[in-house]
Coordinates of C-alpha atoms and ligand atoms in Angstrom, one line a residue:
X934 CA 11.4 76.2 68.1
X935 CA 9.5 74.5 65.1
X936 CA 9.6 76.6 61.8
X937 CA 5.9 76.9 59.5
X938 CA 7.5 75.8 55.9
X939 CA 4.0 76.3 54.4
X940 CA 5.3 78.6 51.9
X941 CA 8.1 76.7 50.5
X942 CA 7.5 74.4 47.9
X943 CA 7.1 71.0 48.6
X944 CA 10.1 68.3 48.8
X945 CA 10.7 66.9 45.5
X946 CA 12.0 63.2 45.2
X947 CA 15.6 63.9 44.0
X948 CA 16.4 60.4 41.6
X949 CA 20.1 59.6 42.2
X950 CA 22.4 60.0 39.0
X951 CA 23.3 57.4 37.6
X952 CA 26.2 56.1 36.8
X953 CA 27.7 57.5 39.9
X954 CA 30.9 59.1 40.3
X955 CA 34.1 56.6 40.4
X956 CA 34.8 57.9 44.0
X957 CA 31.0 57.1 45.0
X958 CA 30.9 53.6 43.9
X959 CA 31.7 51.0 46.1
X960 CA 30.6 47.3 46.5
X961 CA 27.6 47.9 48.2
X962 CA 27.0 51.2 45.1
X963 CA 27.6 49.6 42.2
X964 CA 28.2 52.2 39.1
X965 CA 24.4 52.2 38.2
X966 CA 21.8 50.2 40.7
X967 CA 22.7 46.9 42.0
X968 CA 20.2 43.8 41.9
X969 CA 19.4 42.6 45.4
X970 CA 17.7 39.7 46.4
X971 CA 14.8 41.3 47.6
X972 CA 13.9 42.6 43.9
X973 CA 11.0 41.0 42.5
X974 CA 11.3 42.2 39.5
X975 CA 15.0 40.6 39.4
X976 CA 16.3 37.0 39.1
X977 CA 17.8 38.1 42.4
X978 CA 14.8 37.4 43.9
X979 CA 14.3 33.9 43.0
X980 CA 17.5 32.5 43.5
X981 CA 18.0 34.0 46.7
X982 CA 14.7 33.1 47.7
X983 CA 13.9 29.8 46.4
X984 CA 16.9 28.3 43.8
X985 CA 19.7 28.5 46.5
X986 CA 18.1 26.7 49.3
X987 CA 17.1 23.9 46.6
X988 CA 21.1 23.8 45.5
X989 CA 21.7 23.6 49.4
X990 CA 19.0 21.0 49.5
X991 CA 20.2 18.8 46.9
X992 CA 24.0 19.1 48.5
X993 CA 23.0 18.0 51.5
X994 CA 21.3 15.0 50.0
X995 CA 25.1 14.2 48.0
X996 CA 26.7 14.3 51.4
X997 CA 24.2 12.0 52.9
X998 CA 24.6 9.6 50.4
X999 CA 28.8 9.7 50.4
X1000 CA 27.4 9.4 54.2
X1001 CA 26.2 6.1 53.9
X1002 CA 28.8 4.6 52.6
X1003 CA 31.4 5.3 54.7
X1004 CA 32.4 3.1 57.8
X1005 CA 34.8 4.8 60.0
X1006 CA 33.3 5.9 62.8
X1007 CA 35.2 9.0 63.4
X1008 CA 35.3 9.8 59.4
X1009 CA 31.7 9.5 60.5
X1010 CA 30.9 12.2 63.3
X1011 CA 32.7 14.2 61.3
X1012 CA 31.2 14.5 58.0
X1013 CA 27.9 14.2 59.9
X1014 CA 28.6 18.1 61.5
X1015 CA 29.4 19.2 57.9
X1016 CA 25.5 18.5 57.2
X1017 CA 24.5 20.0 59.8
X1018 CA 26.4 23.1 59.5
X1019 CA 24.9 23.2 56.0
X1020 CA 21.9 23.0 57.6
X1021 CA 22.8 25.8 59.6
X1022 CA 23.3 27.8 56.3
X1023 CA 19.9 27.0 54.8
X1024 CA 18.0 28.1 57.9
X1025 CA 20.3 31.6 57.8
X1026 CA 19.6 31.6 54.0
X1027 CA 16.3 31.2 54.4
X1028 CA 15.6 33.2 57.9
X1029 CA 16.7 36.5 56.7
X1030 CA 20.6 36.3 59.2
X1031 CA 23.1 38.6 59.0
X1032 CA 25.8 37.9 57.2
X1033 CA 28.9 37.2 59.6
X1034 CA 32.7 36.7 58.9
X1035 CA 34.0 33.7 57.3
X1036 CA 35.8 31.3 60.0
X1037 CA 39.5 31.2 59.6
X1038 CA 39.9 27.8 57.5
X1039 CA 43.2 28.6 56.2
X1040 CA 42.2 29.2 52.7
X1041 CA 43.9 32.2 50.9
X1042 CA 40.8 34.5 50.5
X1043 CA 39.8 34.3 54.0
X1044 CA 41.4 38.1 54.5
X1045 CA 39.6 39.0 51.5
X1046 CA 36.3 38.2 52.6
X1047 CA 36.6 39.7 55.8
X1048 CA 37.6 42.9 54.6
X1049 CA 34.5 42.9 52.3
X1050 CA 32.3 42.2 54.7
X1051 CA 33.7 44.4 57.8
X1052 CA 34.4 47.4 55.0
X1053 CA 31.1 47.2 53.4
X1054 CA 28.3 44.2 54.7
X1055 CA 28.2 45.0 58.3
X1056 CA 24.5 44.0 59.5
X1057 CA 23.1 42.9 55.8
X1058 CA 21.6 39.6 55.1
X1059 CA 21.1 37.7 52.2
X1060 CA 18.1 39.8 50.7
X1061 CA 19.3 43.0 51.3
X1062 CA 23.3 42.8 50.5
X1063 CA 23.7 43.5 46.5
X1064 CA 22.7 40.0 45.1
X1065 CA 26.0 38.7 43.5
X1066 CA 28.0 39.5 46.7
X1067 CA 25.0 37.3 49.0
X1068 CA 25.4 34.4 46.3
X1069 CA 29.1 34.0 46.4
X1070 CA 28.9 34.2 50.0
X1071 CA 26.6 31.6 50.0
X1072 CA 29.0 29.4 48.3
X1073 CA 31.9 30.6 50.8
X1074 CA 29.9 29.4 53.8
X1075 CA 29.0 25.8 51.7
X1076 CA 33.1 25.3 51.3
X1077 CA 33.7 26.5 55.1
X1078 CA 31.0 23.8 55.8
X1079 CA 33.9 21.4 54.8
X1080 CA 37.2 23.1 55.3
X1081 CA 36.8 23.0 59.1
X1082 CA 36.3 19.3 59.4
X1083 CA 39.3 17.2 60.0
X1084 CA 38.5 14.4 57.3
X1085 CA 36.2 16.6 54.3
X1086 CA 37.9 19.4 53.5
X1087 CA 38.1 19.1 49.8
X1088 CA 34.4 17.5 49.5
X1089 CA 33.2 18.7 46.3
X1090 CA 29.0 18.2 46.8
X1091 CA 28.7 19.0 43.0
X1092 CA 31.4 17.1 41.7
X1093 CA 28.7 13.7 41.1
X1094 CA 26.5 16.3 39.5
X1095 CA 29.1 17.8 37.3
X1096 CA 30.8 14.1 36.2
X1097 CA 27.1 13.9 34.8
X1098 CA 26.8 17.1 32.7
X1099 CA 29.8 15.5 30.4
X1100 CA 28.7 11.9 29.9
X1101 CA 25.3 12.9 29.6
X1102 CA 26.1 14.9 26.6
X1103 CA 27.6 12.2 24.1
X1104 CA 26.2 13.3 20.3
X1105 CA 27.8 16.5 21.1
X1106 CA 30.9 15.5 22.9
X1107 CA 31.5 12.7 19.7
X1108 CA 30.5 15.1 16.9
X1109 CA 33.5 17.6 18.4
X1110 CA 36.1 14.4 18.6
X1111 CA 35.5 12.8 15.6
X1112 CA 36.5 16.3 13.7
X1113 CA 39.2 17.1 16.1
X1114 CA 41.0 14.0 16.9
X1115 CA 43.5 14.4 14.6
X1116 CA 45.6 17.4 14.3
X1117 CA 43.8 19.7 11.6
X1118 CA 45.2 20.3 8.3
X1119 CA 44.3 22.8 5.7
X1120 CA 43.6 21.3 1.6
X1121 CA 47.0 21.8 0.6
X1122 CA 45.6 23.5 -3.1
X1123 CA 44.2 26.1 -1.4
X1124 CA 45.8 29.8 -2.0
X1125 CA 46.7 31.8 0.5
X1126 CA 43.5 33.6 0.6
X1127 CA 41.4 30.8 0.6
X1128 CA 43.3 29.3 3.3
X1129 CA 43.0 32.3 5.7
X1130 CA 39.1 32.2 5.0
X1131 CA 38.9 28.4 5.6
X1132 CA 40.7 29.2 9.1
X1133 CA 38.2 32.2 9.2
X1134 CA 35.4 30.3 9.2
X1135 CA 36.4 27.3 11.5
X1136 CA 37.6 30.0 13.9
X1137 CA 34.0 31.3 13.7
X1138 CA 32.3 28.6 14.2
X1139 CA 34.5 27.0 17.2
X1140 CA 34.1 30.7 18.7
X1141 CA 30.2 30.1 19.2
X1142 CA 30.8 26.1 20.3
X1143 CA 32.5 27.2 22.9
X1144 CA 29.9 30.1 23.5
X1145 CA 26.7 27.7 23.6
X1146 CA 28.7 25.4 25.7
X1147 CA 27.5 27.9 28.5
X1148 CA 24.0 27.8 27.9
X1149 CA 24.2 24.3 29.5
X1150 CA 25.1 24.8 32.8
X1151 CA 24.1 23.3 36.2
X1152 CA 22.5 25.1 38.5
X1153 CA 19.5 26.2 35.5
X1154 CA 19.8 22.8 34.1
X1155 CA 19.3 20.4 36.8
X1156 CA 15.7 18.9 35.4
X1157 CA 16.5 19.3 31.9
X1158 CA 15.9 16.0 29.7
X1159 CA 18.4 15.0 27.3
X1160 CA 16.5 16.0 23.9
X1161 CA 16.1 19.8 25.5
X1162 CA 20.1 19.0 26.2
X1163 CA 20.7 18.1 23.1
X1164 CA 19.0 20.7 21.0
X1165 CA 21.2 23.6 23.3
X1166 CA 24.4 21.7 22.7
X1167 CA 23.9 21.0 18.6
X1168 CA 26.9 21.8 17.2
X1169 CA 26.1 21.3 13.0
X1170 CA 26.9 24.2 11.0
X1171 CA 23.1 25.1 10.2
X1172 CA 22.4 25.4 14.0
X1173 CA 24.9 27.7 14.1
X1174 CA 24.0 29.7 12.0
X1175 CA 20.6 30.1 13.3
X1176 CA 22.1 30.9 16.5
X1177 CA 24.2 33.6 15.6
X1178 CA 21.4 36.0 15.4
X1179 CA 20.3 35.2 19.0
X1180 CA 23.8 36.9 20.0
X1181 CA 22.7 40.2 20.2
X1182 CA 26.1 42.1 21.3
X1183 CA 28.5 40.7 18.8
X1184 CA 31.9 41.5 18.2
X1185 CA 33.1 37.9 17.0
X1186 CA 34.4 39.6 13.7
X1187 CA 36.5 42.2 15.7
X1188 CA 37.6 39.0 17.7
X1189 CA 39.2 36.9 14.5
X1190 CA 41.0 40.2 13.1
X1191 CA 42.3 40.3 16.5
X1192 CA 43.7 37.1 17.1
X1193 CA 45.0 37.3 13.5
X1194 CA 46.9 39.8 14.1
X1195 CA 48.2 38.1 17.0
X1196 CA 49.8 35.3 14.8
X1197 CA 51.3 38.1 12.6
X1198 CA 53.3 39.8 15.5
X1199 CA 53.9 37.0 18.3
X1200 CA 51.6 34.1 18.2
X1201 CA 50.5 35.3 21.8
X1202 CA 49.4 34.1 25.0
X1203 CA 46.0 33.7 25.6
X1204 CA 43.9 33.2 28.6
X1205 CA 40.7 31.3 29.5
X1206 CA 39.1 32.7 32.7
X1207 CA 36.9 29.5 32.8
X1208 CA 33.6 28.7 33.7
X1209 CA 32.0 25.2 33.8
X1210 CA 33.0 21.9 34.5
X1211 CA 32.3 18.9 32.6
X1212 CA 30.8 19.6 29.0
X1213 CA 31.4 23.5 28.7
X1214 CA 34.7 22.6 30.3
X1215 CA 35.4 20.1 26.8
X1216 CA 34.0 22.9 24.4
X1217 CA 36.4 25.5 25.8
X1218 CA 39.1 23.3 25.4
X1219 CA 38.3 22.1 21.9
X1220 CA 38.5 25.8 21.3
X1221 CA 41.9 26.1 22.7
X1222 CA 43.2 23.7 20.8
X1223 CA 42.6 24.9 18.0
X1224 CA 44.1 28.4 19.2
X1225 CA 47.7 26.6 19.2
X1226 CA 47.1 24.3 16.3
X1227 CA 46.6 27.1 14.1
X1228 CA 49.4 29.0 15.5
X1229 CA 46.7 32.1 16.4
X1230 CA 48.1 31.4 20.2
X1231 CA 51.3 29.6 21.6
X1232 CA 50.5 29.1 25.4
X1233 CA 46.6 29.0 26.9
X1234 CA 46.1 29.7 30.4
X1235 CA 43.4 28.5 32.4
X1236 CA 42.4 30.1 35.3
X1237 CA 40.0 27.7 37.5
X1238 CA 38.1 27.7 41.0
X1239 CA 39.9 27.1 44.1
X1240 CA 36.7 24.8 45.2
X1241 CA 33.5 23.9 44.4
X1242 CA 31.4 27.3 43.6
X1243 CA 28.1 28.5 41.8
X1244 CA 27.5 24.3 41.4
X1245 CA 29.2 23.9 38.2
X1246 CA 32.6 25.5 38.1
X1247 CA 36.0 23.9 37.2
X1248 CA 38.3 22.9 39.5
X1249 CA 41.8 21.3 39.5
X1250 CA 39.5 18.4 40.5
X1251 CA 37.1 18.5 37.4
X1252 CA 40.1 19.8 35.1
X1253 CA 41.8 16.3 35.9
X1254 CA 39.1 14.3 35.6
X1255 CA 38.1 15.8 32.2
X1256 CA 41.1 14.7 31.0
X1257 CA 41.8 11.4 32.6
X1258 CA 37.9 10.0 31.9
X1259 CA 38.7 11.1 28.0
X1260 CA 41.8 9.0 28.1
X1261 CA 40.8 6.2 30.6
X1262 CA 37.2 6.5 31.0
X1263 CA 34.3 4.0 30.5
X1264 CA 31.7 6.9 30.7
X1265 CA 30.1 6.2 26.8
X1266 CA 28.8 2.3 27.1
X1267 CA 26.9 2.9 24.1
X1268 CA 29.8 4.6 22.3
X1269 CA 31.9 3.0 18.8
X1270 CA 35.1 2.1 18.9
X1271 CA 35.9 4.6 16.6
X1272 CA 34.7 7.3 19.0
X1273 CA 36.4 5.8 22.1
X1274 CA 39.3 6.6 20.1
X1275 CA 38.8 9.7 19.1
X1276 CA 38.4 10.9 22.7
X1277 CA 41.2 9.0 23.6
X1278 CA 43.7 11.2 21.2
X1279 CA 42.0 13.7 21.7
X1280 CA 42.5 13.9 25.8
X1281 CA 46.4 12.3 24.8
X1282 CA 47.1 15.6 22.8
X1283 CA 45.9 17.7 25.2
X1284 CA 47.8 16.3 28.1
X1285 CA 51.0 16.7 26.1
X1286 CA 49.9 20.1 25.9
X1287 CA 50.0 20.4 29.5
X1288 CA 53.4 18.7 29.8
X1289 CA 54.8 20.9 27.1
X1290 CA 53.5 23.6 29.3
X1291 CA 51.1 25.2 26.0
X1292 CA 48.4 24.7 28.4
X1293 CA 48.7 25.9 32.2
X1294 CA 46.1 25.3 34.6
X1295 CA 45.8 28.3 37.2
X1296 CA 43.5 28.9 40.1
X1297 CA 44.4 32.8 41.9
X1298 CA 42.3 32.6 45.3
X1299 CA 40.8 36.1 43.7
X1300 CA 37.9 34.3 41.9
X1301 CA 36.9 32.8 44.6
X1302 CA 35.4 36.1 46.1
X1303 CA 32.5 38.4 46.4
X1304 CA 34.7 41.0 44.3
X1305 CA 33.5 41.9 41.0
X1306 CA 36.0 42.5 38.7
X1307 CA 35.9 46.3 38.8
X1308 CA 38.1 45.9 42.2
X1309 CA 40.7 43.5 40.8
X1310 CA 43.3 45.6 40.1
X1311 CA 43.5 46.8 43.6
X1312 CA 42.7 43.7 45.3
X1313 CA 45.0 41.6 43.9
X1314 CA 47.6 43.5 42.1
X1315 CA 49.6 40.3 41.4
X1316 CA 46.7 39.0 39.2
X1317 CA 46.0 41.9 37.6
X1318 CA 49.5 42.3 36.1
X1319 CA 49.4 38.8 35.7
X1320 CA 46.6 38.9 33.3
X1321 CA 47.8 42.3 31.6
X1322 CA 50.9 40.4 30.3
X1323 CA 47.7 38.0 28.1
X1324 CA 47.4 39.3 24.5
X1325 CA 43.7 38.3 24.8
X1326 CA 41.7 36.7 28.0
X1327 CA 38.4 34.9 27.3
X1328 CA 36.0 34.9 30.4
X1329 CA 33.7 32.9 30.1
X1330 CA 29.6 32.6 30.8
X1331 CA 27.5 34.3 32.6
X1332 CA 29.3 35.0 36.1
X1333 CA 32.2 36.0 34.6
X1334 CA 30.0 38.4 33.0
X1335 CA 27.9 40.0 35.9
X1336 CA 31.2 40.8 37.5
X1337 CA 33.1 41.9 34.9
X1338 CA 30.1 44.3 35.0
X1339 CA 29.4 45.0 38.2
X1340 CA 26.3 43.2 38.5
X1341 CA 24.4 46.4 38.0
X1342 CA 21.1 47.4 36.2
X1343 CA 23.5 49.3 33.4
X1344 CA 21.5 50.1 30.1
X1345 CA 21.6 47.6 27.7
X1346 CA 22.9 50.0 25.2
X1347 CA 26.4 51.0 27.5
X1348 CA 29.5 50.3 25.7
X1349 CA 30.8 47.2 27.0
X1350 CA 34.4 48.8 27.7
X1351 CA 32.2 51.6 29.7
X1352 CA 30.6 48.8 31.8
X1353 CA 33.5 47.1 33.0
X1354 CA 35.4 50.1 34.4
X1355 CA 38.7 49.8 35.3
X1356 CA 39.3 46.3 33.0
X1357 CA 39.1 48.5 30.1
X1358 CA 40.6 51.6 31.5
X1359 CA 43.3 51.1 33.6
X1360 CA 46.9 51.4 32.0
X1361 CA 48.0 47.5 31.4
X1362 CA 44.2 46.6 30.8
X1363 CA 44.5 43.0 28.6
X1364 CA 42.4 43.2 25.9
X1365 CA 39.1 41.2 27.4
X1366 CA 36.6 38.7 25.1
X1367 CA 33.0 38.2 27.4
X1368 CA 31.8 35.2 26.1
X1369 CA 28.2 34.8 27.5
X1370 CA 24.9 33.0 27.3
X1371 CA 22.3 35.7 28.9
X1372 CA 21.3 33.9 32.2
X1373 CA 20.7 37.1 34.5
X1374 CA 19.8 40.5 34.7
X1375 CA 22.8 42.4 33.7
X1376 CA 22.8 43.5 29.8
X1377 CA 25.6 45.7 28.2
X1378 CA 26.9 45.9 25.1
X1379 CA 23.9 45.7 22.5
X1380 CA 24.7 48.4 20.6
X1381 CA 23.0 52.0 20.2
X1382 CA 19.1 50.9 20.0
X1383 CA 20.5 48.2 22.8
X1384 CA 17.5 49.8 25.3
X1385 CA 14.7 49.9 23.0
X1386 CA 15.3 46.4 21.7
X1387 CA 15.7 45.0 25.4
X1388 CA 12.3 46.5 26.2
X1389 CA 10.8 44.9 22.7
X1390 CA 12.1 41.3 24.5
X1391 CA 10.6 42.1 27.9
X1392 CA 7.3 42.6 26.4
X1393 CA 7.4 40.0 23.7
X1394 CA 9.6 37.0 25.6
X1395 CA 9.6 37.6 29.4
X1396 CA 12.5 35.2 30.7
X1397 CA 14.3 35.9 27.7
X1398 CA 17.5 37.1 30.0
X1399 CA 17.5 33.6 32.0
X1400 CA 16.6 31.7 29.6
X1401 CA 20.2 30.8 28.2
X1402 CA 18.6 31.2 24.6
X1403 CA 20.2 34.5 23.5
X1404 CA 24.2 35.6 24.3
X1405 CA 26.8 38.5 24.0
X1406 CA 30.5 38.0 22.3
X1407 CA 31.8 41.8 23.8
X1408 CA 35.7 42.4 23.4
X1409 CA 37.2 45.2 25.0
X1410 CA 40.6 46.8 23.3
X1411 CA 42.0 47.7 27.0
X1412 CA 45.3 49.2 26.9
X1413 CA 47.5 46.7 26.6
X1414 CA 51.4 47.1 26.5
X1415 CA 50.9 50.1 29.0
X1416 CA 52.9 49.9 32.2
X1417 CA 50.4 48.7 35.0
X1418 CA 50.4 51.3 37.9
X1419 CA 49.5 51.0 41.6
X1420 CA 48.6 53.6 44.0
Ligands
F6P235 O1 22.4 31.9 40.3 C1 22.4 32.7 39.2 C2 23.7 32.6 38.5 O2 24.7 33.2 39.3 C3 23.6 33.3 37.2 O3 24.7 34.1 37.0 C4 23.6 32.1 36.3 O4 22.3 31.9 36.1 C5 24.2 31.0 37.0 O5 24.1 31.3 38.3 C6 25.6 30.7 36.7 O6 25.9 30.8 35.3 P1 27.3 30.6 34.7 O7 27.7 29.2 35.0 O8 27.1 30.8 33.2 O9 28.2 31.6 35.3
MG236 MG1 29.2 28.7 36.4

């Protein structure tokens, strides 16, 4: 029997409330909406649709050249199936496939992707899974490309790519080394005060050197010439200073108070959860070093990439080279002496920093995953309390950022420690510095008329969140010193 509803009202769209309840979210339900790659009003949509083949493309065309000049025949057959199982990916990529587990390759996330995907992915593809889960399992698939052969399996396909990024950015790689190669020193008639506002003010500056040191990364860069290079990477004081209104979430004075008070108690530990290889990679580092010169930190931790992901992040590889080509390299022909030095001492001091075990280079299989953040104190427990026993931990750019996050369409005026969940909330939380260029959709953290200036910029400059032009400094207090509790 079929009942007459003609008297009823009619149905009403009911619009889902947002952000949703803690026991509602999941990966696939984000805390607010997530970006997917069929969005066309998101970033999702292009880089789903047309930048990731063209990185797959351009990959392809690495191996074939490494291809060429290789002679062993059975080195040989077996890089060739690598291309071709890259090839493989770009036709799934771009032929709308369902995503499917990741082959058992003996890497340490390989449970943790399968989980994800069986728990939560079953039947979506590329364009219809939430768009920062697709895109790292985009760049899973590209290592499992390798890490079945018998011969590749640590073949980096960025790694020419990212050696470029550094020795094609020499004014700004001198103009840091010439300051920094010797150890700094304070003008010895300087009081007290003046002394802490000397320190202030180089802390200041080296914060935003190693925040523009993301706007220059690799997979938005690729066709960039080396004056639109240059101008992002200028590091003179007038530049910054110019750029520090482009930061439109800024807590860098929150930041110094905090890491001052940091010297006054312990002279902490603090932790870099890095980004970029190559010049970003140097700017970070620059940063660091200055953390333990000036006693504000006594041990920096690095936390790197397990292999090659999103193009341009560090790995042991890059993390070694960086050091060694500073030290050893012949990457500046057109360089002084003076600056040949300069680097030199400068990559000697910090590789005595790494023997003295001040710096420690790290790389958890956890951020190599399609996990944002929000799940990493559940899905790996060990890192979690790892990080909680940090005084402060710096992730940096704009990955670090959308997962920290959630990748979701948030309002630009949510509090940052609102917006990244259980990294702020959870007993043990570290305290937490996002230091991002705005390269994607996701905006927190811009304060209370955050929503009605984001609107001004998406009338006035569309592309202004891709653009790498405008960035957040966001610290969140956590709650540190609290036991850290499982269920
Ligand atoms: O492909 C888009 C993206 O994931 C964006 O997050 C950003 O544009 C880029 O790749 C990576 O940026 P970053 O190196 O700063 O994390
Ligand atoms: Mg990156």
């Amino acid at each position: 029997m079929s009942l007459k509803l003609s008297h009823l009202p009619s149905r009403q769209k009911i619009k889902p409330v947002y952000p949703r309840s803690p026991s509602a979210i999941d990966p696939n339900n984000p805390p607010w909406p997530a970006y997917r790659g069929y969005h066309e009003y998101s970033f999702a949509y292009a880089t789903m649709g047309q930048r990731l083949p063209t990185i797959l493309g351009k990959g392809i065309e690495d191996v074939v050249l490494t291809l060429n000049q290789e002679y062993d025949e059975e080195r040989i057959v077996d890089l060739v199936k690598c291309i071709e199982r890259m090839d493989a990916l770009k036709q799934e990529l771009q032929g709308q496939a369902k995503l499917r587990p990741i082959i058992d390759d003996g890497e340490a996330d390989v449970a943790l992707w399968n989980k994800l995907i069986a728990k939560y992915f079953q039947g979506k593809t590329f364009m219809n899974a939430p768009w920062l889960f697709a895109e790292a399992y985009k760049y899973r698939r590209l290592q499992e490309s390798f890490s079945v052969s018998k011969h590749w399996k640590n073949y980096d396909v960025f790694f020419r790519q990212k050696c470029d990024t550094f020795s094609r950015s020499s004014e700004a790689v001198f103009e840091l080394s010439m300051r920094f190669a010797e150890p700094f020193t304070l003008r010895p008639n300087l009081s007290p005060e003046e002394q802490l506002e000397a320190e202030r003010l180089m802390f200041l500056e080296l914060t935003q050197i190693c925040l523009w040191g993301n706007s220059t990364d690799l997979s938005l860069l690729i066709n960039m010439t080396e004056d639109q290079i240059k101008s992002l990477q200028s590091t003179g004081g007038d530049h910054l200073a110019a750029t520090e209104k482009n930061i439109l979430g800024n807590h860098m004075k929150r930041l110094w108070e905090t890491v001052v008070n940091l010297r006054a108690s312990t002279g902490g530990r603090i932790d870099f959860v890095l980004d970029n290889a190559g010049f970003e990679l140097y700017c970070d580092c620059v940063y660091a070093d200055f953390l333990i010169q000036s006693g504000l930190a006594k041990e920096v931790r690095f936390h790197g990439k397990r292999y090659p992901w999103f193009v341009s992040d560090v790995t042991k590889k890059d993390w070694d080279w960086l050091l060694n080509s500073m030290v050893y390299g012949h990457l500046f022909p057109k360089a002084s002496q003076e600056e040949i030095d300069s680097l030199r001492r400068l990559g000697m001091r910090w590789k005595q920093y790494e023997k003295e075990g001040k710096w420690v280079y790290e790389q958890h299989p956890f951020w190599c995953t399609g996990y944002t953040f929000w799940e990493l104190h559940n899905e790996a427990p060990d890192l979690f309390l790892h990080l909680s026993r940090s005084d402060l931990v710096f992730f940096k750019g704009d990955l670090n950022h959308r997962k920290l996050t959630y990748d979701c369409a948030a309002p630009p005026s949510t509090d940052f420690e609102i917006a990244i969940g259980p990294m702020a909330s959870a007993a043990g939380a570290p305290r937490i510095c996002s230091l991002r260029t705005i390269k994607s959709d996701v905006v927190v953290g811009f304060g209370p008329d955050g929503d009605e200036l984001a609107e001004k910029l998406d009338k006035e400059e569309p592309g202004w969140k891709i653009s790498g032009k405008y960035a957040v400094v966001l610290l969140s207090e956590g709650r540190p010193g609290e036991k850290v509790m499982f269920t």
